[in-house]
Short mmCIF file of N, CA, C and O in Angstrom, two decimals:
data_model
loop_
_atom_site.label_atom_id
_atom_site.label_comp_id
_atom_site.label_asym_id
_atom_site.label_seq_id
_atom_site.Cartn_x
_atom_site.Cartn_y
_atom_site.Cartn_z
N LEU N 1 -18.56 -151.07 16.15
CA LEU N 1 -19.34 -150.74 17.33
C LEU N 1 -20.77 -151.21 17.13
O LEU N 1 -21.34 -151.03 16.06
N GLY N 2 -21.31 -151.79 18.15
CA GLY N 2 -22.63 -152.39 18.03
C GLY N 2 -23.76 -151.39 18.19
O GLY N 2 -23.57 -150.20 18.41
N LYS N 3 -24.98 -151.90 18.07
CA LYS N 3 -26.17 -151.05 18.18
C LYS N 3 -26.35 -150.50 19.58
O LYS N 3 -27.00 -149.48 19.77
N GLN N 4 -25.79 -151.17 20.58
CA GLN N 4 -25.94 -150.69 21.96
C GLN N 4 -25.22 -149.38 22.19
O GLN N 4 -25.44 -148.72 23.19
N ASP N 5 -24.36 -148.98 21.27
CA ASP N 5 -23.58 -147.76 21.43
C ASP N 5 -24.29 -146.52 20.90
O ASP N 5 -23.72 -145.45 20.90
N TYR N 6 -25.51 -146.63 20.45
CA TYR N 6 -26.18 -145.47 19.86
C TYR N 6 -26.43 -144.37 20.88
O TYR N 6 -26.59 -143.21 20.51
N LYS N 7 -26.45 -144.68 22.16
CA LYS N 7 -26.70 -143.67 23.19
C LYS N 7 -25.42 -142.93 23.59
O LYS N 7 -25.48 -141.90 24.23
N LYS N 8 -24.28 -143.45 23.21
CA LYS N 8 -23.02 -142.83 23.60
C LYS N 8 -22.75 -141.57 22.79
O LYS N 8 -23.17 -141.45 21.64
N THR N 9 -22.01 -140.66 23.39
CA THR N 9 -21.66 -139.44 22.69
C THR N 9 -20.48 -139.71 21.76
O THR N 9 -19.79 -140.73 21.87
N ARG N 10 -20.26 -138.79 20.86
CA ARG N 10 -19.18 -138.94 19.88
C ARG N 10 -17.79 -139.12 20.52
O ARG N 10 -17.04 -140.01 20.11
N PRO N 11 -17.41 -138.31 21.53
CA PRO N 11 -16.09 -138.50 22.16
C PRO N 11 -15.96 -139.88 22.83
O PRO N 11 -14.89 -140.49 22.80
N MET N 12 -17.04 -140.38 23.41
CA MET N 12 -16.98 -141.68 24.04
C MET N 12 -16.77 -142.77 23.00
O MET N 12 -16.01 -143.72 23.23
N LEU N 13 -17.41 -142.62 21.84
CA LEU N 13 -17.23 -143.61 20.78
C LEU N 13 -15.80 -143.59 20.28
O LEU N 13 -15.20 -144.64 20.03
N ARG N 14 -15.24 -142.39 20.12
CA ARG N 14 -13.86 -142.29 19.64
C ARG N 14 -12.89 -142.90 20.66
O ARG N 14 -11.95 -143.59 20.29
N ALA N 15 -13.11 -142.65 21.93
CA ALA N 15 -12.25 -143.21 22.97
C ALA N 15 -12.32 -144.73 22.97
O ALA N 15 -11.30 -145.41 23.10
N THR N 16 -13.53 -145.28 22.79
CA THR N 16 -13.69 -146.73 22.73
C THR N 16 -12.95 -147.30 21.53
O THR N 16 -12.28 -148.33 21.64
N ARG N 17 -13.06 -146.63 20.39
CA ARG N 17 -12.38 -147.10 19.18
C ARG N 17 -10.86 -147.04 19.34
O ARG N 17 -10.15 -147.98 18.97
N LEU N 18 -10.36 -145.94 19.91
CA LEU N 18 -8.92 -145.81 20.12
C LEU N 18 -8.39 -146.86 21.10
O LEU N 18 -7.30 -147.41 20.91
N LYS N 19 -9.18 -147.16 22.12
CA LYS N 19 -8.76 -148.18 23.08
C LYS N 19 -8.69 -149.55 22.42
O LYS N 19 -7.75 -150.32 22.65
N ALA N 20 -9.65 -149.86 21.56
CA ALA N 20 -9.64 -151.14 20.85
C ALA N 20 -8.46 -151.24 19.89
O ALA N 20 -7.81 -152.29 19.79
N GLU N 21 -8.14 -150.14 19.20
CA GLU N 21 -7.00 -150.15 18.28
C GLU N 21 -5.69 -150.28 19.04
O GLU N 21 -4.78 -150.97 18.60
N ALA N 22 -5.57 -149.64 20.19
CA ALA N 22 -4.35 -149.74 20.99
C ALA N 22 -4.15 -151.17 21.47
O ALA N 22 -3.03 -151.67 21.52
N LYS N 23 -5.24 -151.83 21.82
CA LYS N 23 -5.14 -153.21 22.29
C LYS N 23 -4.66 -154.12 21.16
O LYS N 23 -3.89 -155.04 21.38
N LYS N 24 -5.12 -153.85 19.92
CA LYS N 24 -4.71 -154.67 18.77
C LYS N 24 -3.24 -154.49 18.45
O LYS N 24 -2.55 -155.46 18.11
N THR N 25 -2.73 -153.28 18.56
CA THR N 25 -1.35 -152.99 18.14
C THR N 25 -0.33 -153.13 19.27
O THR N 25 0.86 -153.01 19.02
N ALA N 26 -0.79 -153.39 20.48
CA ALA N 26 0.14 -153.48 21.62
C ALA N 26 1.01 -154.73 21.48
O ALA N 26 0.57 -155.76 20.99
N LEU N 27 2.27 -154.60 21.90
CA LEU N 27 3.18 -155.73 21.87
C LEU N 27 2.81 -156.71 22.98
O LEU N 27 2.57 -156.30 24.12
N GLY N 28 2.81 -157.97 22.65
CA GLY N 28 2.54 -158.98 23.65
C GLY N 28 3.79 -159.41 24.36
O GLY N 28 4.91 -159.07 23.97
N ILE N 29 3.61 -160.13 25.43
CA ILE N 29 4.75 -160.62 26.21
C ILE N 29 5.59 -161.57 25.37
O ILE N 29 6.81 -161.57 25.47
N LYS N 30 4.93 -162.35 24.52
CA LYS N 30 5.65 -163.29 23.66
C LYS N 30 6.63 -162.58 22.75
O LYS N 30 7.78 -163.00 22.61
N GLU N 31 6.18 -161.52 22.11
CA GLU N 31 7.04 -160.78 21.18
C GLU N 31 8.22 -160.16 21.90
O GLU N 31 9.35 -160.21 21.42
N VAL N 32 7.98 -159.59 23.05
CA VAL N 32 9.06 -158.97 23.82
C VAL N 32 10.07 -160.03 24.25
O VAL N 32 11.28 -159.82 24.15
N ALA N 33 9.59 -161.18 24.70
CA ALA N 33 10.48 -162.25 25.13
C ALA N 33 11.31 -162.77 23.95
O ALA N 33 12.50 -163.05 24.10
N LEU N 34 10.69 -162.90 22.77
CA LEU N 34 11.43 -163.37 21.60
C LEU N 34 12.53 -162.38 21.20
O LEU N 34 13.64 -162.80 20.86
N VAL N 35 12.23 -161.10 21.25
CA VAL N 35 13.24 -160.09 20.90
C VAL N 35 14.39 -160.13 21.90
O VAL N 35 15.57 -160.10 21.52
N LEU N 36 14.07 -160.21 23.19
CA LEU N 36 15.12 -160.27 24.21
C LEU N 36 15.96 -161.54 24.07
O LEU N 36 17.19 -161.49 24.22
N ALA N 37 15.33 -162.65 23.76
CA ALA N 37 16.07 -163.90 23.58
C ALA N 37 16.99 -163.80 22.37
O ALA N 37 18.13 -164.27 22.41
N ALA N 38 16.52 -163.19 21.28
CA ALA N 38 17.35 -163.04 20.09
C ALA N 38 18.56 -162.16 20.38
O ALA N 38 19.68 -162.46 19.96
N ILE N 39 18.37 -161.08 21.12
CA ILE N 39 19.48 -160.20 21.47
C ILE N 39 20.48 -160.94 22.36
O ILE N 39 21.70 -160.83 22.17
N LEU N 40 19.98 -161.72 23.31
CA LEU N 40 20.86 -162.48 24.19
C LEU N 40 21.69 -163.50 23.41
O LEU N 40 22.90 -163.62 23.63
N VAL N 41 21.06 -164.19 22.49
CA VAL N 41 21.79 -165.18 21.66
C VAL N 41 22.85 -164.47 20.84
O VAL N 41 23.99 -164.96 20.73
N PHE N 42 22.52 -163.35 20.25
CA PHE N 42 23.49 -162.59 19.46
C PHE N 42 24.68 -162.16 20.31
O PHE N 42 25.83 -162.31 19.90
N LEU N 43 24.43 -161.64 21.49
CA LEU N 43 25.51 -161.20 22.37
C LEU N 43 26.39 -162.36 22.81
O LEU N 43 27.62 -162.23 22.88
N LEU N 44 25.76 -163.50 23.12
CA LEU N 44 26.55 -164.67 23.52
C LEU N 44 27.42 -165.16 22.38
O LEU N 44 28.58 -165.53 22.58
N ALA N 45 26.89 -165.17 21.15
CA ALA N 45 27.68 -165.59 20.00
C ALA N 45 28.84 -164.62 19.77
O ALA N 45 29.97 -165.04 19.48
N PHE N 46 28.57 -163.34 19.88
CA PHE N 46 29.60 -162.31 19.72
C PHE N 46 30.71 -162.50 20.76
O PHE N 46 31.89 -162.48 20.43
N TYR N 47 30.32 -162.70 22.02
CA TYR N 47 31.27 -162.90 23.10
C TYR N 47 32.09 -164.17 22.86
O TYR N 47 33.31 -164.17 23.03
N ALA N 48 31.43 -165.26 22.49
CA ALA N 48 32.13 -166.53 22.27
C ALA N 48 33.13 -166.40 21.12
O ALA N 48 34.25 -166.93 21.21
N PHE N 49 32.76 -165.70 20.07
CA PHE N 49 33.65 -165.52 18.93
C PHE N 49 34.95 -164.83 19.36
O PHE N 49 36.05 -165.29 19.08
N PHE N 50 34.82 -163.72 20.07
CA PHE N 50 36.01 -162.98 20.49
C PHE N 50 36.78 -163.73 21.59
O PHE N 50 38.00 -163.68 21.63
N TYR N 51 36.09 -164.42 22.45
CA TYR N 51 36.76 -165.20 23.49
C TYR N 51 37.63 -166.29 22.86
O TYR N 51 38.77 -166.49 23.25
N LEU N 52 37.08 -166.98 21.86
CA LEU N 52 37.85 -168.03 21.20
C LEU N 52 39.04 -167.45 20.43
O LEU N 52 40.12 -168.03 20.42
N ASN N 53 38.86 -166.31 19.80
CA ASN N 53 39.96 -165.68 19.08
C ASN N 53 41.08 -165.27 20.03
O ASN N 53 42.25 -165.50 19.75
N VAL N 54 40.74 -164.67 21.15
CA VAL N 54 41.75 -164.23 22.11
C VAL N 54 42.45 -165.43 22.72
O VAL N 54 43.67 -165.43 22.88
N SER N 55 41.72 -166.47 23.05
CA SER N 55 42.35 -167.63 23.68
C SER N 55 43.28 -168.34 22.69
O SER N 55 44.32 -168.85 23.07
N ASN N 56 42.96 -168.36 21.41
CA ASN N 56 43.85 -168.95 20.41
C ASN N 56 45.12 -168.12 20.25
O ASN N 56 46.20 -168.68 20.09
N GLU N 57 45.00 -166.81 20.29
CA GLU N 57 46.17 -165.95 20.16
C GLU N 57 47.10 -166.11 21.35
O GLU N 57 48.31 -166.12 21.22
N VAL N 58 46.57 -166.27 22.54
CA VAL N 58 47.38 -166.46 23.74
C VAL N 58 48.13 -167.78 23.63
O VAL N 58 49.30 -167.88 23.96
N ASP N 59 47.48 -168.83 23.14
CA ASP N 59 48.13 -170.13 22.99
C ASP N 59 49.27 -170.05 21.98
O ASP N 59 50.28 -170.71 22.14
N LEU N 60 49.09 -169.24 20.94
CA LEU N 60 50.14 -169.12 19.94
C LEU N 60 51.35 -168.36 20.48
O LEU N 60 52.47 -168.61 20.08
N ASP N 61 51.10 -167.43 21.41
CA ASP N 61 52.20 -166.64 21.96
C ASP N 61 53.10 -167.47 22.88
O ASP N 61 54.26 -167.16 23.07
N LEU N 62 52.58 -168.49 23.49
CA LEU N 62 53.37 -169.33 24.39
C LEU N 62 54.20 -170.31 23.55
O LEU N 62 53.67 -171.16 22.87
N ASP N 63 55.47 -170.14 23.62
CA ASP N 63 56.37 -171.01 22.85
C ASP N 63 57.04 -171.99 23.80
O ASP N 63 57.80 -171.58 24.68
N PRO N 64 56.77 -173.28 23.70
CA PRO N 64 57.34 -174.23 24.65
C PRO N 64 58.86 -174.37 24.54
O PRO N 64 59.50 -174.87 25.46
N ASP N 65 59.48 -173.94 23.45
CA ASP N 65 60.94 -174.07 23.27
C ASP N 65 61.72 -173.00 24.03
O ASP N 65 62.93 -173.07 24.08
N GLU N 66 61.04 -172.00 24.58
CA GLU N 66 61.72 -170.91 25.26
C GLU N 66 62.33 -171.35 26.57
O GLU N 66 63.22 -170.72 27.09
N ASN N 67 61.85 -172.40 27.18
CA ASN N 67 62.36 -172.83 28.49
C ASN N 67 63.68 -173.38 28.32
O ASN N 67 64.50 -173.89 28.37
#
């Protein structure tokens, strides 16, 4: 806090300090977007893995000699 704050009361100084600390620790839009993108990629990979497994099992169940 600079010299211009000498006229402020103690609670005002504390509020200013807390506001500055909250601004430093707040999550940015970039971080939130990166986390959401990572979750989306994970879910898509999970879905693709099980989709490919199920589709391979269905192909194995179809026996062309049965006709």
